[in-house]
Short mmCIF file of C-alpha atoms and ligand atoms in Angstrom, two decimals:
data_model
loop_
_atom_site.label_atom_id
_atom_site.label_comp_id
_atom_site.label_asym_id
_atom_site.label_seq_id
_atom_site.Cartn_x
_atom_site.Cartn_y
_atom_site.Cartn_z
CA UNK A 1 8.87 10.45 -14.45
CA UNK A 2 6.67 11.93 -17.37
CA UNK A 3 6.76 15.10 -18.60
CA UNK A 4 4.81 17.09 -21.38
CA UNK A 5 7.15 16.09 -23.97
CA UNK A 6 7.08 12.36 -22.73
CA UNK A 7 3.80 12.00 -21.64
CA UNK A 8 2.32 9.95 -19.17
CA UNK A 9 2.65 6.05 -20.01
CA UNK A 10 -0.63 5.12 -18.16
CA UNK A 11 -2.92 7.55 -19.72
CA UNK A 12 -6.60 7.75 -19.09
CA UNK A 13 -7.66 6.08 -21.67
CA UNK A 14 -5.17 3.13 -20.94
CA UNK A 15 -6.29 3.21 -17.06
CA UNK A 16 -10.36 2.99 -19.07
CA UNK A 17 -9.45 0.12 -21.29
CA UNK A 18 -7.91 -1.92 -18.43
CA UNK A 19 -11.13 -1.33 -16.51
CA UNK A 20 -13.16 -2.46 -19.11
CA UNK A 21 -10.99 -5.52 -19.55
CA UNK A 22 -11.44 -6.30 -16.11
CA UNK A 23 -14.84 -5.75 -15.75
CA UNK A 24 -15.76 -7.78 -18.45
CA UNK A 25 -13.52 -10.84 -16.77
CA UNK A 26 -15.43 -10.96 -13.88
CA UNK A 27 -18.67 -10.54 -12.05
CA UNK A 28 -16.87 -9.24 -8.99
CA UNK A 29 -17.51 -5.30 -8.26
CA UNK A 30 -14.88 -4.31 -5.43
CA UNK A 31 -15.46 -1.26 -3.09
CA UNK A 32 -12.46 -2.09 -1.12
CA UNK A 33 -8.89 -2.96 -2.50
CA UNK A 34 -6.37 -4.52 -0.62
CA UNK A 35 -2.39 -4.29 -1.47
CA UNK A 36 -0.17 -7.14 0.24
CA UNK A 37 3.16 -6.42 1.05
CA UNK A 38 6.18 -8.54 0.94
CA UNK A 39 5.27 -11.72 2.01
CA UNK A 40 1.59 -10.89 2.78
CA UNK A 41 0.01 -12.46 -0.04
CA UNK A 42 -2.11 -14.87 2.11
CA UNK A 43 -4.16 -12.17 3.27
CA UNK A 44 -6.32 -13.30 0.41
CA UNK A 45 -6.57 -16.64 1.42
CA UNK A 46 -10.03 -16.10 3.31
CA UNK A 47 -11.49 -14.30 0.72
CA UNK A 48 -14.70 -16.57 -0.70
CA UNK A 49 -16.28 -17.16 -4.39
CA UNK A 50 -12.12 -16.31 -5.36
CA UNK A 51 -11.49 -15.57 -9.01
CA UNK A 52 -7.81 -15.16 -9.94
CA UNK A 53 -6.71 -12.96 -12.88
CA UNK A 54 -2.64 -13.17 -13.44
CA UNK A 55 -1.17 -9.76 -13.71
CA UNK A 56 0.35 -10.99 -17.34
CA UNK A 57 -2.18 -11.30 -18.47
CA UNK A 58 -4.03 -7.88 -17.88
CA UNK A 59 -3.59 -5.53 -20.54
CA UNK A 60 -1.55 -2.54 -19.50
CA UNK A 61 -0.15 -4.19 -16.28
CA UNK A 62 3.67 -4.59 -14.72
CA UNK A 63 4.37 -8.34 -13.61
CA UNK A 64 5.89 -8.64 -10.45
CA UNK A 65 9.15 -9.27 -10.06
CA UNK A 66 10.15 -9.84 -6.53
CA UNK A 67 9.93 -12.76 -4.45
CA UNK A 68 7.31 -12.63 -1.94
CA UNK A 69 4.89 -10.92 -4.92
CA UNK A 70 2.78 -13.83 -6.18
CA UNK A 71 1.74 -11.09 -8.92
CA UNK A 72 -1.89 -11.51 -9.82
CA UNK A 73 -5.06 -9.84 -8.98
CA UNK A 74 -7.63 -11.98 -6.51
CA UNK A 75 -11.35 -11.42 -6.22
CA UNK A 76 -13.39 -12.06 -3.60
CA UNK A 77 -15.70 -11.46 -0.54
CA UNK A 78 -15.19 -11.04 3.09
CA UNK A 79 -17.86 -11.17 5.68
CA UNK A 80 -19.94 -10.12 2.34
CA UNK A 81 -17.97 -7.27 1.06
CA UNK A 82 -16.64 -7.53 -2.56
CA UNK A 83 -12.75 -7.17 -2.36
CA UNK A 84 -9.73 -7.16 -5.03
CA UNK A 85 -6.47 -8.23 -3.56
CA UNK A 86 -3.12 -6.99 -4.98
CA UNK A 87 -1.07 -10.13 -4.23
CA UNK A 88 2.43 -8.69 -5.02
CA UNK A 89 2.83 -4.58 -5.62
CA UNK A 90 5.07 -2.62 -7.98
CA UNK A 91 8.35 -0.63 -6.59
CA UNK A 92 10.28 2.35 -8.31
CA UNK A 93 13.40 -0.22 -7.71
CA UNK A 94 12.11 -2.40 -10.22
CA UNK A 95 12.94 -0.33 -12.88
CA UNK A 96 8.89 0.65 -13.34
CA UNK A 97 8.24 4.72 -13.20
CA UNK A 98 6.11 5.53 -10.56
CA UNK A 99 2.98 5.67 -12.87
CA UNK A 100 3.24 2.43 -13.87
CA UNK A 101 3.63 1.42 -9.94
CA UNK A 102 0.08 3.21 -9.12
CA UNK A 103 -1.27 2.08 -12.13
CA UNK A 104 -3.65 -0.64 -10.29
CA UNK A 105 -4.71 2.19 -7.99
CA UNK A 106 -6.29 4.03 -10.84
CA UNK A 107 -8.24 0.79 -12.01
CA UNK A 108 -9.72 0.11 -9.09
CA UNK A 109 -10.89 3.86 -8.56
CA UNK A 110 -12.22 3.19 -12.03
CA UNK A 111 -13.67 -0.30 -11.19
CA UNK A 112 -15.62 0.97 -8.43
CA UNK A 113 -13.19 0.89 -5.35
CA UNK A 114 -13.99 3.52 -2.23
CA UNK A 115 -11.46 1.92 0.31
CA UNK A 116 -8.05 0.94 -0.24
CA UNK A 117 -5.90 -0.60 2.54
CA UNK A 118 -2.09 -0.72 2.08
CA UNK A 119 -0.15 -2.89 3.59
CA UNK A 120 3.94 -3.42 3.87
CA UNK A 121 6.68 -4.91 5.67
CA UNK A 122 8.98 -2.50 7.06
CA UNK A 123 11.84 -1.79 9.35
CA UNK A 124 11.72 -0.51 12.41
CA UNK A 125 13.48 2.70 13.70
CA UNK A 126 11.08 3.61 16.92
CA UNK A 127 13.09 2.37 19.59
CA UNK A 128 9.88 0.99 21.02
CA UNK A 129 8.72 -1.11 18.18
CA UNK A 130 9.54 -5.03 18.33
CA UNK A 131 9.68 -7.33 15.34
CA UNK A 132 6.50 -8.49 14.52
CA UNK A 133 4.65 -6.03 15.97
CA UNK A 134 1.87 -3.98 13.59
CA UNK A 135 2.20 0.00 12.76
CA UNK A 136 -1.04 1.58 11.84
CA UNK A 137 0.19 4.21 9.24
CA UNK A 138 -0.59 7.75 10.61
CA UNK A 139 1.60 9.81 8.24
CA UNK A 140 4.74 9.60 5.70
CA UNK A 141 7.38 10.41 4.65
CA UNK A 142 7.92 10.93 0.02
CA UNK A 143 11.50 10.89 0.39
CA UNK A 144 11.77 10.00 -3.38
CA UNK A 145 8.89 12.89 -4.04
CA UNK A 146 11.64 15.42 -2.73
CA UNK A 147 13.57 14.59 -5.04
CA UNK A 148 11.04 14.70 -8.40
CA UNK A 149 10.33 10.97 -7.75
CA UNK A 150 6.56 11.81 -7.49
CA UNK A 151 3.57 9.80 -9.39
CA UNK A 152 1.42 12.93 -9.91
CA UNK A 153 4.47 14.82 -11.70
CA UNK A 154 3.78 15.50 -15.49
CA UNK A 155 0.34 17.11 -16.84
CA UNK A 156 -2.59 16.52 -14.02
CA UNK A 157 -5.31 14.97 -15.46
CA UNK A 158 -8.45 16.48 -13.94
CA UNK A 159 -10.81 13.30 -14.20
CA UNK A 160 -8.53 11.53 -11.75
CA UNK A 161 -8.19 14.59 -9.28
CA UNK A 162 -7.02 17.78 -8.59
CA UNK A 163 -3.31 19.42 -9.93
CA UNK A 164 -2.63 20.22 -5.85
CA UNK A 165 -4.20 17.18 -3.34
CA UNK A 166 -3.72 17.80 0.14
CA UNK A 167 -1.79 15.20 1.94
CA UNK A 168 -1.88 15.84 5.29
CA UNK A 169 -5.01 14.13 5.96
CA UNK A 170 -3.72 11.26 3.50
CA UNK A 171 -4.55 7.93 6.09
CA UNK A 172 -8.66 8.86 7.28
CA UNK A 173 -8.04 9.49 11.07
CA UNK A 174 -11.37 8.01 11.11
CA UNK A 175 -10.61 4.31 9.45
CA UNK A 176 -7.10 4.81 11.77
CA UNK A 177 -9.39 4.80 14.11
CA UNK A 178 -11.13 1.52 13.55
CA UNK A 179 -7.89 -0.01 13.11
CA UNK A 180 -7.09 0.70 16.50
CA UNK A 181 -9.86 0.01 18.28
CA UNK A 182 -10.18 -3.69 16.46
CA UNK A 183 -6.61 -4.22 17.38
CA UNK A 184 -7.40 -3.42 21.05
CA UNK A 185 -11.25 -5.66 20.78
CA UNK A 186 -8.71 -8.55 19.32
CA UNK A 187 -5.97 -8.39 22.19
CA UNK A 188 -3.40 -7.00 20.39
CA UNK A 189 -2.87 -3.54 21.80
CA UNK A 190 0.81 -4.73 23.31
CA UNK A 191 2.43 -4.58 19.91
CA UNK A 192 0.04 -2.23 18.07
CA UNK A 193 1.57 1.55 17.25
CA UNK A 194 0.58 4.52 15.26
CA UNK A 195 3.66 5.92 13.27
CA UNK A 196 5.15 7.60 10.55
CA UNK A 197 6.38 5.28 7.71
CA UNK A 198 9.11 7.07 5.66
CA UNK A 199 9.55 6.03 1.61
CA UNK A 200 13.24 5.65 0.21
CA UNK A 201 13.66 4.08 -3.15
CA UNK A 202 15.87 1.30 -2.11
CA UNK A 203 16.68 -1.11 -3.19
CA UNK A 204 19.33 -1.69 -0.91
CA UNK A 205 18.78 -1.16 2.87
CA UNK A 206 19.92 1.51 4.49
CA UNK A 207 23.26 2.19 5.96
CA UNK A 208 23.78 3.25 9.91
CA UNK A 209 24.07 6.90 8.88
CA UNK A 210 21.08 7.00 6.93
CA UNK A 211 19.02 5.07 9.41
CA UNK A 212 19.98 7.73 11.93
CA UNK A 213 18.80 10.51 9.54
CA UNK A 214 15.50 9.25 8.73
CA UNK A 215 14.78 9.01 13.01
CA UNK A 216 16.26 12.97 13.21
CA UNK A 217 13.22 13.68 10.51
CA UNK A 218 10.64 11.41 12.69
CA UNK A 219 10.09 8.19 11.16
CA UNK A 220 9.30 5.61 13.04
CA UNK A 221 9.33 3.04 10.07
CA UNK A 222 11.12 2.90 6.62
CA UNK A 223 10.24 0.88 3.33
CA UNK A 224 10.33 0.45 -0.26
CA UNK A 225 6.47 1.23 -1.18
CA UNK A 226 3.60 2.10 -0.51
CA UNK A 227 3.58 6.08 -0.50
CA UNK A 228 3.28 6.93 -4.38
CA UNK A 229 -0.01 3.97 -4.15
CA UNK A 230 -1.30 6.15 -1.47
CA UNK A 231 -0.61 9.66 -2.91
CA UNK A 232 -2.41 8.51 -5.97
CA UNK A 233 -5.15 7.06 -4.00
CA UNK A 234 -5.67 10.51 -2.18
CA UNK A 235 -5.10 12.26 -5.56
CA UNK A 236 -8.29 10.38 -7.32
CA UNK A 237 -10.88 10.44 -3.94
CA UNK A 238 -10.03 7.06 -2.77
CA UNK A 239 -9.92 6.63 1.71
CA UNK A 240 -6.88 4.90 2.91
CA UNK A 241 -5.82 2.64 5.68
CA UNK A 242 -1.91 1.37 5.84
CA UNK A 243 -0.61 -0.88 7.90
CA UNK A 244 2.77 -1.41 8.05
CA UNK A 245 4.34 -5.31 9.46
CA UNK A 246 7.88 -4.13 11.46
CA UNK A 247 9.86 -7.29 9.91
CA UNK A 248 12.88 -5.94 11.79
CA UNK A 249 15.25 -3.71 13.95
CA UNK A 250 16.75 -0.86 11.62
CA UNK A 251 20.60 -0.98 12.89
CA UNK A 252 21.28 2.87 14.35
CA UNK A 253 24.18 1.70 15.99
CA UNK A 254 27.58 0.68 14.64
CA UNK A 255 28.24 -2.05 17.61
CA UNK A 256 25.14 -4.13 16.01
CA UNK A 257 25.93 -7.68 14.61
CA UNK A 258 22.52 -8.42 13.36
CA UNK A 259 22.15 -7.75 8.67
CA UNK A 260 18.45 -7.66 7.42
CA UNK A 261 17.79 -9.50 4.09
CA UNK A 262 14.73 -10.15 2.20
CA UNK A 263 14.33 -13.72 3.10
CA UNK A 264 14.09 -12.20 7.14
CA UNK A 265 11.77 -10.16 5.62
CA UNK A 266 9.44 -12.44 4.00
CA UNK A 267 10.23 -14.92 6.85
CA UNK A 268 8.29 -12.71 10.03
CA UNK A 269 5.66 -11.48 7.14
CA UNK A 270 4.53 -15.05 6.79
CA UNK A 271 4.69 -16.25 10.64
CA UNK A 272 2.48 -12.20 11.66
CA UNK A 273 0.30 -12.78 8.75
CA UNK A 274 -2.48 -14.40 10.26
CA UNK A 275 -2.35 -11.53 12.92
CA UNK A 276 -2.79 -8.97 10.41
CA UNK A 277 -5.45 -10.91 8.31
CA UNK A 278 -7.53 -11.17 11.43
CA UNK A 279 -7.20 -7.63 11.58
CA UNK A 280 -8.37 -6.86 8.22
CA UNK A 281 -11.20 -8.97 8.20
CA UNK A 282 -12.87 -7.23 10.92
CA UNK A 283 -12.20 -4.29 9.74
CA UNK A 284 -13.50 -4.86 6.26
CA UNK A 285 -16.73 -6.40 7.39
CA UNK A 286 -17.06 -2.21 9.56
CA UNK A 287 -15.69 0.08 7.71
CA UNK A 288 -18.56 0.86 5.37
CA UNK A 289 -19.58 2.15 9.01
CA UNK A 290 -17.21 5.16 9.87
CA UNK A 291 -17.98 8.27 7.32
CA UNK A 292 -14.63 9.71 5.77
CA UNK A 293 -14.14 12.79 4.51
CA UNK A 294 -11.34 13.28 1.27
CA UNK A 295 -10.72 16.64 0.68
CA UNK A 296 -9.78 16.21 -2.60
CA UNK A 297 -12.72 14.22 -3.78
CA UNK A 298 -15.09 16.79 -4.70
CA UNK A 299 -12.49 16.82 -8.52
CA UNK A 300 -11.88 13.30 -8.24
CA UNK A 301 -13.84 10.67 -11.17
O1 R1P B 401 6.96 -2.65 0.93
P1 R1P B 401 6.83 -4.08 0.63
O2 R1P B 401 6.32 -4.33 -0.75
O3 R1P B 401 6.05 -4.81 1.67
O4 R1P B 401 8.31 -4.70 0.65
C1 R1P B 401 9.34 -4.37 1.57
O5 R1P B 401 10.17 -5.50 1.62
C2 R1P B 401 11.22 -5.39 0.63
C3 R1P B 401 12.54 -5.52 1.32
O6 R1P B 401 12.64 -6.71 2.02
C4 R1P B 401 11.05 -4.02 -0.01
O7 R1P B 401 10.37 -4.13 -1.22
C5 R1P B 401 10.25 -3.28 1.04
O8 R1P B 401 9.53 -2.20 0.51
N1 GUN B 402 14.16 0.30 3.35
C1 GUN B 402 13.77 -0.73 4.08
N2 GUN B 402 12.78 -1.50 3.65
C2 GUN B 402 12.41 -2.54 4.42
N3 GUN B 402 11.45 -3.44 4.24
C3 GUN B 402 11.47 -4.28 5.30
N4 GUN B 402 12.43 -3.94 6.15
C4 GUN B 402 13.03 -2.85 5.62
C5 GUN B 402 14.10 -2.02 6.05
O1 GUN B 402 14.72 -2.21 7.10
N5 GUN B 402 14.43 -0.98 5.25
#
């Protein structure tokens, strides 16, 4: 976390010369930004006219360091729209703050971005949800954030948004919308949900007792990610569409044999990730469509 006395380690002025870095490597001018989760990288593999920048060797930027997070930036269009891919994200259990993990949110608000889609593997704890299946992010849970684990703490700086952003209208009930009604146009309305995805900082998964408390405060899904990238992305005016990939059963009960690990993880991400790519492209080619409103824009850059 930064404070006043510490301040921020991502400044404006670093976010503005990372832009300008990246703007002067390539010719590509993203609206829409696309984070993969764990394993999810290939979600950039349809992408045309691809340009590849390594996260190394942008100025300012974390490397990734977890397998299953290729770690470099992809350019690109799909069905015509100019798109940035994060292939491999940033987590607090890296060791990064939780600046440094929305950093890349900041540049592409800066690049030009309107539309960011977030996208994670996750464990179920609905009872209904079956791996594999997809969870359109309605809501979240910032466990971490109750706790001072928050990206916006330390001075606001007004050029990115406003010192209080409303949240509760954090995933566009309009672009949720779109989601939902590709997934039903493509035939996949048997494992398609709406739910709440709850943050903890991991990195180890949770135990029975925890599992059980996070259903008690109604979340259907837990990760690692994704909620400080969309806080920021709320915070500076951005609209937001997560979808989370249910990788596997949470254990809630003591009697259960089965032990998730990353490699299960990674392992359903790769064999649903052409289900969830044919999902995004569809919806990337119509979302310039459906109007979104950000109540926190009218401060944002
Ligand atoms: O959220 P993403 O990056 O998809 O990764 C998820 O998968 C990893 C655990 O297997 C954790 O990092 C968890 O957050
Ligand atoms: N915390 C957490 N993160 C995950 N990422 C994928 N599956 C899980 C899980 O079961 N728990």
């Amino acid at each position: 976390m930064h404070t006043k006395e510490n301040s921020c380690c991502c400044s404006f002025d670093d976010c503005k010369l990372t832009t300008e870095w990246l703007l002067s490597m390539t010719r590509h001018r993203p609206k829409i930004a696309i984070v993969c989760g764990s394993g999810l990288g290939l979600l950039a593999e349809t992408a045309s006219n691809k340009q590849d920048v390594r996260y190394e060797d942008i100025p300012n930027f974390p490397v990734s360091t977890v397998p299953g997070h290729e770690g470099r930036l992809v350019f690109g269009h799909i069905k015509g729209k100019s798109c940035v891919f994060m292939q491999g994200r940033f987590h607090l259990y890296e060791g990064y703050s939780l600046c440094k993990v929305t950093f890349p949110v900041r540049i592409f608000k800066l690049m030009g971005v309107e539309t960011i889609i977030v996208t994670n593997a996750s464990g179920g704890l609905c009872q209904d949800f079956k791996v594999g299946d997809i969870m359109v992010i309605k809501d979240h849970i910032n466990l971490p954030g109750f706790a001072g684990q928050h990206p916006l703490c330390g001075p606001n700086d007004e050029r990115f948004g406003i010192r209080f952003p409303c949240m509760s209208d954090a995933y566009s009930k309009a672009l949720r919308k779109l989601a939902l009604d590709i997934t039903t146009e493509l035939g996949y309305s048997n494992f398609v949900h709406e739910g709440v995805y709850c943050m903890v900082s991991g990195p180890n998964f949770e135990t029975i007792a925890e599992a059980r408390m996070l259903q008690i405060l109604g979340s259907d899904s837990v990760g690692m990610s994704t909620v400080p990238e969309v806080t920021v992305a709320k915070h500076c005016g951005l609209r937001v569409l997560g979808l989370s990939l249910i990788t596997n059963k949470v254990s809630l009960d003591y009697s259960r044999e089965e032990k998730v690990n990353h490699e299960e993880v990674l392992q359903i991400s790769k064999m649903r990730a052409e289900m969830l790519k044919n999902v995004l492209i569809t919806f990337i080619a119509r979302c310039h469509q459906v109007e979104t409103i950000n109540t926190n824009y009218p401060n944002a850059v």
